PDB file of C-alpha atoms in Angstrom:
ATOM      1  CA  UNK P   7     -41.289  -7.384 -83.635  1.00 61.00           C
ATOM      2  CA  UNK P   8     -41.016  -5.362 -80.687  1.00 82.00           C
ATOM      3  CA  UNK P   9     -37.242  -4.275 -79.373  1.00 86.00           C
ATOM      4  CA  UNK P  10     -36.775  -2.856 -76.031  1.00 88.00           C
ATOM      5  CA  UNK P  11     -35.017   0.326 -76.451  1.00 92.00           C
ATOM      6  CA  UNK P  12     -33.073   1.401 -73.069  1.00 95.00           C
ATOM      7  CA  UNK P  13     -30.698   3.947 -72.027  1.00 97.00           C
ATOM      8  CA  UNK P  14     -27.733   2.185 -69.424  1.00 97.00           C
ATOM      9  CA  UNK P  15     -25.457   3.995 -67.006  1.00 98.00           C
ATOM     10  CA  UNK P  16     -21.913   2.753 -66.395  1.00 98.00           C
ATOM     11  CA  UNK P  17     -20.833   4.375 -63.130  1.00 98.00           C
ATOM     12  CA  UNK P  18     -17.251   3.438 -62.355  1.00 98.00           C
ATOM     13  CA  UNK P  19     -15.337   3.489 -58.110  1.00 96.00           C
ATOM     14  CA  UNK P  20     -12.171   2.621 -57.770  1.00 96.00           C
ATOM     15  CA  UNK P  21     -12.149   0.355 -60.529  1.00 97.00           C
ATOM     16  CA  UNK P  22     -15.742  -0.844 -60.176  1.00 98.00           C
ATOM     17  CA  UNK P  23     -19.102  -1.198 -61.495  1.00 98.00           C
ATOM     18  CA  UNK P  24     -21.682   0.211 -60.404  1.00 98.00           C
ATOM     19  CA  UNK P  25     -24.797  -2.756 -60.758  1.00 97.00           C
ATOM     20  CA  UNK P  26     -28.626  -3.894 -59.895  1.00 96.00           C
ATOM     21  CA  UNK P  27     -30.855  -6.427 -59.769  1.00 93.00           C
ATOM     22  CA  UNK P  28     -34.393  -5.516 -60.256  1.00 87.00           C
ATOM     23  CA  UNK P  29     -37.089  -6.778 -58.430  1.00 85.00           C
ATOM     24  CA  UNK P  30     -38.969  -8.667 -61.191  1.00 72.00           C
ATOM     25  CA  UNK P  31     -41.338 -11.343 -61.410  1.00 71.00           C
ATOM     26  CA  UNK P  32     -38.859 -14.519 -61.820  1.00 71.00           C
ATOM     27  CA  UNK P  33     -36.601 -13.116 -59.438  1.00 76.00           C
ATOM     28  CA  UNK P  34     -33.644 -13.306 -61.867  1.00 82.00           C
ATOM     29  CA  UNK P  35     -30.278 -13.600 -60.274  1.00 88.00           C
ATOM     30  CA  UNK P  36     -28.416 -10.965 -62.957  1.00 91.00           C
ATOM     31  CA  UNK P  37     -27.142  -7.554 -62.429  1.00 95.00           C
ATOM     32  CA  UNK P  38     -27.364  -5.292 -64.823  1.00 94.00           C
ATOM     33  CA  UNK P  39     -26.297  -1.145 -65.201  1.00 96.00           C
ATOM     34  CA  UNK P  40     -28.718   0.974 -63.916  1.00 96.00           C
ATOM     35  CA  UNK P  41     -30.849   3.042 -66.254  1.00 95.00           C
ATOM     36  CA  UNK P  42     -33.962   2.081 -68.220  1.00 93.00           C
ATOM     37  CA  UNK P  43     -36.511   3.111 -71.066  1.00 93.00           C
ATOM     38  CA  UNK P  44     -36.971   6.279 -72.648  1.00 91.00           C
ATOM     39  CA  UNK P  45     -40.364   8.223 -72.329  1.00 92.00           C
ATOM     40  CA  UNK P  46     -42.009  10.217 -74.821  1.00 91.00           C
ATOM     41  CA  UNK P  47     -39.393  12.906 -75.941  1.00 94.00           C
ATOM     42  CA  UNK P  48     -36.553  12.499 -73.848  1.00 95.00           C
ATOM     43  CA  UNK P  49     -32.926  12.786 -74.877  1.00 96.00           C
ATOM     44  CA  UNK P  50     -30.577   9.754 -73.481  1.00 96.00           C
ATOM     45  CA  UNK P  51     -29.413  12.050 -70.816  1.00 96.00           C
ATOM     46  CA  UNK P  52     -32.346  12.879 -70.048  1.00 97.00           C
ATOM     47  CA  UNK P  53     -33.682   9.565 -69.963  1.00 97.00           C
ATOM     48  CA  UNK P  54     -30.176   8.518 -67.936  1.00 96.00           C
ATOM     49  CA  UNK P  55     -30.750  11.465 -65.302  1.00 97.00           C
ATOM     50  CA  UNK P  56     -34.227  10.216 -64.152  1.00 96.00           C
ATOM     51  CA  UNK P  57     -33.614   6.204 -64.310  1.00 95.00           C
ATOM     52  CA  UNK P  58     -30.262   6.814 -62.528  1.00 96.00           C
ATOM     53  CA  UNK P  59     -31.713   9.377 -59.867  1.00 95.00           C
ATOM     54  CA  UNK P  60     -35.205   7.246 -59.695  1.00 94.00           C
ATOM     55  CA  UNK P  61     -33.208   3.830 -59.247  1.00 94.00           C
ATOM     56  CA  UNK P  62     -30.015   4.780 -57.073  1.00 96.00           C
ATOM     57  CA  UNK P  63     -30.325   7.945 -55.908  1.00 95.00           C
ATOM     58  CA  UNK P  64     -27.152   9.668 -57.894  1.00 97.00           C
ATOM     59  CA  UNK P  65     -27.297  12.967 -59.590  1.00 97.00           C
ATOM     60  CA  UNK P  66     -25.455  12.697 -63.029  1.00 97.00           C
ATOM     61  CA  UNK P  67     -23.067  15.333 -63.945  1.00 97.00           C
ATOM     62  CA  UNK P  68     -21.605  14.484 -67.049  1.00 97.00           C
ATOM     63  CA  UNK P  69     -22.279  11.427 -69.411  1.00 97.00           C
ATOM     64  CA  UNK P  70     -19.661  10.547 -72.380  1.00 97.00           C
ATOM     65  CA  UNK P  71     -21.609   7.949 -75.130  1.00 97.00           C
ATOM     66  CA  UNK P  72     -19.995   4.833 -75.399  1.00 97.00           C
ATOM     67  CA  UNK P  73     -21.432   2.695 -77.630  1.00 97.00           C
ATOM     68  CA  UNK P  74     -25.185   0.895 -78.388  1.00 97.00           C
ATOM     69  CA  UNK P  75     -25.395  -3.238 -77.614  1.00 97.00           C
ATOM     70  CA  UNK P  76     -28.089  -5.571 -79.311  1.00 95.00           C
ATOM     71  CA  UNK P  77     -29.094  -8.573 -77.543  1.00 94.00           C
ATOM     72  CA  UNK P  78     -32.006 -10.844 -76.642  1.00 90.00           C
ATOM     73  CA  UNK P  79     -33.274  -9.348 -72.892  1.00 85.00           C
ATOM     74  CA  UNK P  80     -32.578 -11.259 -70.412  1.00 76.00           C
ATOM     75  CA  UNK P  81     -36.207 -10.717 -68.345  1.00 75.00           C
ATOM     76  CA  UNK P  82     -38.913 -10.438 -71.221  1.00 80.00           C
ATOM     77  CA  UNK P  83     -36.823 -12.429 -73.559  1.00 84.00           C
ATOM     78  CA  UNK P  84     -36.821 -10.019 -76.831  1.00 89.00           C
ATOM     79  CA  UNK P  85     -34.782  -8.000 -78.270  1.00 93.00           C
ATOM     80  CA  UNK P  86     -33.324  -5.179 -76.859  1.00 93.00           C
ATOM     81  CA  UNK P  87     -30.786  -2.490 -77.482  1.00 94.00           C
ATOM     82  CA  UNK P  88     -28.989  -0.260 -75.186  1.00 96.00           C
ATOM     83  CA  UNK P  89     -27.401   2.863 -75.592  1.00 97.00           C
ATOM     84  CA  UNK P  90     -24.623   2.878 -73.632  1.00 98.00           C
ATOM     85  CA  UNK P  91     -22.820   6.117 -71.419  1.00 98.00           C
ATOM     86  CA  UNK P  92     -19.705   6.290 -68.994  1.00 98.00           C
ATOM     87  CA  UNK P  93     -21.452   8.615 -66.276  1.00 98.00           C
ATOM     88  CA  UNK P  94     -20.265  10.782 -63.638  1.00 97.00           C
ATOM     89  CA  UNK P  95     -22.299  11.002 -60.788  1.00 98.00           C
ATOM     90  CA  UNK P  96     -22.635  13.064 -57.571  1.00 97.00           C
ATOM     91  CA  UNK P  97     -24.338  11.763 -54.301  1.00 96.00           C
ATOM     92  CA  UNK P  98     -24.637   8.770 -52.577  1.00 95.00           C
ATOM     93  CA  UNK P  99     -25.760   5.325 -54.057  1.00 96.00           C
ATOM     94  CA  UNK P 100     -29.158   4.505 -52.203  1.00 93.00           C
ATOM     95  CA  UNK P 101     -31.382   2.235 -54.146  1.00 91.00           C
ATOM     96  CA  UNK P 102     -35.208   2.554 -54.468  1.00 73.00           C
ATOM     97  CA  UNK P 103     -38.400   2.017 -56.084  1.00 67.00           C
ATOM     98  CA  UNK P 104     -37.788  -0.941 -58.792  1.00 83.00           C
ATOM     99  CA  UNK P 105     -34.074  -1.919 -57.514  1.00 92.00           C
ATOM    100  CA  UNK P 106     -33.898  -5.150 -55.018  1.00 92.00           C
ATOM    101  CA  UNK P 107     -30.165  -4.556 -54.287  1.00 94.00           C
ATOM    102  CA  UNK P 108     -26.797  -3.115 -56.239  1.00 96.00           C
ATOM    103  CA  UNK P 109     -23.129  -4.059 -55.572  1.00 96.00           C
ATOM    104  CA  UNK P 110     -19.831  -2.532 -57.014  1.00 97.00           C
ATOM    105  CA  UNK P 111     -17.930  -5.683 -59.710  1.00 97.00           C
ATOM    106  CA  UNK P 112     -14.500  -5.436 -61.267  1.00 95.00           C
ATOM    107  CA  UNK P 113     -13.183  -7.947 -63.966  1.00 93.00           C
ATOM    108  CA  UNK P 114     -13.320 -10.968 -61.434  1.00 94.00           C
ATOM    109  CA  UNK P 115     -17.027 -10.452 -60.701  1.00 95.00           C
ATOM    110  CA  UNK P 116     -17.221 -14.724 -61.815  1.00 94.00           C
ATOM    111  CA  UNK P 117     -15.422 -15.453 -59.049  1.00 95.00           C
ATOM    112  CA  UNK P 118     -17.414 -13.820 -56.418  1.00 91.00           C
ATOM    113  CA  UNK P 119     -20.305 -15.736 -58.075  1.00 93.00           C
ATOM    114  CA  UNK P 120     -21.914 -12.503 -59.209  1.00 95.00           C
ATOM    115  CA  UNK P 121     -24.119 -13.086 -62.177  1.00 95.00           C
ATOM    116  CA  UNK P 122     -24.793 -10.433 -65.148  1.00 96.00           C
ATOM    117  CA  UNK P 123     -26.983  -9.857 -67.999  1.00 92.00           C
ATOM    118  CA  UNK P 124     -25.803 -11.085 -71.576  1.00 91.00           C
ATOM    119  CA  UNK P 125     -24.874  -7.381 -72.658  1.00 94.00           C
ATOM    120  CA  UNK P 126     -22.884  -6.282 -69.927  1.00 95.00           C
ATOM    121  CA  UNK P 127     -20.896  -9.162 -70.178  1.00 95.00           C
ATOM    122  CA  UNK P 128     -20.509  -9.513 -73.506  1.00 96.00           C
ATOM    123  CA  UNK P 129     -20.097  -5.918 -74.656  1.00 97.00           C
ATOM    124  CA  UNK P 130     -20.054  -3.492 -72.329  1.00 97.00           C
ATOM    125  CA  UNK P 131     -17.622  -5.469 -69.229  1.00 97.00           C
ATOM    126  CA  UNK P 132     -14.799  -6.386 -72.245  1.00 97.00           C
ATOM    127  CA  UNK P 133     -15.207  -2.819 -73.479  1.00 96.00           C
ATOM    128  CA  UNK P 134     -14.097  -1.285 -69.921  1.00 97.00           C
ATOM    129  CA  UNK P 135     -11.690  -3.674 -69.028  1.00 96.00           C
ATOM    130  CA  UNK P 136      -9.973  -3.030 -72.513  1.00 96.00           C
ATOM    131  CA  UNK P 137     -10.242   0.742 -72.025  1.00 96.00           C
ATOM    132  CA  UNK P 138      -8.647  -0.465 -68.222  1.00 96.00           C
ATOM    133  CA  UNK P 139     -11.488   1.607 -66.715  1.00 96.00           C
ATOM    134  CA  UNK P 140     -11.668  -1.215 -64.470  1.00 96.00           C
TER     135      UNK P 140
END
């Protein structure tokens, strides 16, 4: 079976979370953390580097591993795993290309009536709040 194999970006501001929503087909209402699928040869940083620069417009600097998440995707509905990085970025957050919109979520992000995909809320959310990164 095929398994999406992605690269995510957690980029933290005063407590919050960098996210996206894509601009897909079904118009799904989740954010997720920016970043994306490897190409042919490329490191995670690597990988990280372009996605982040391609999707927000943010140079990263530095990029600490965190952990790697298994899931069903949320869009295509198979399984994916993501390899997960605490990032620190330079620049300006200015979305392009693939990205419909991004916002900046701490722990309360239910409230605000923010949805988010099944692995940042399961894994990678708990994981920062517990480290209180945010």
């Amino acid at each position: 079976m095929t398994m999406i194999d992605k690269v995510g970006g957690i980029i933290i501001k005063n407590k919050k979370v960098l996210v996206v929503r894509k601009k897909t087909k079904g118009n799904f209402p989740e954010f997720i953390i920016p970043g994306g699928k490897r190409e042919i040869g490329e490191t995670d940083v690597e990988t990280l580097q372009r996605e982040i620069q391609e999707e927000v417009n943010l140079k990263v600097v530095k990029a600490e591993y965190v952990d790697e998440y298994e899931d069903i995707a949320i869009f295509e509905k198979i399984p994916i795993v993501v390899k997960v990085y605490l990032c620190e970025v330079e620049g300006e957050v200015n979305i392009d290309n693939e990205i419909k919109e991004f916002c900046w979520i701490d722990k309360d992000y239910k409230k605000n009536g923010i949805k988010v995909a099944s692995i940042l809320e399961k894994f990678v959310l708990p994981e920062l709040i517990r480290r209180k990164l945010i």
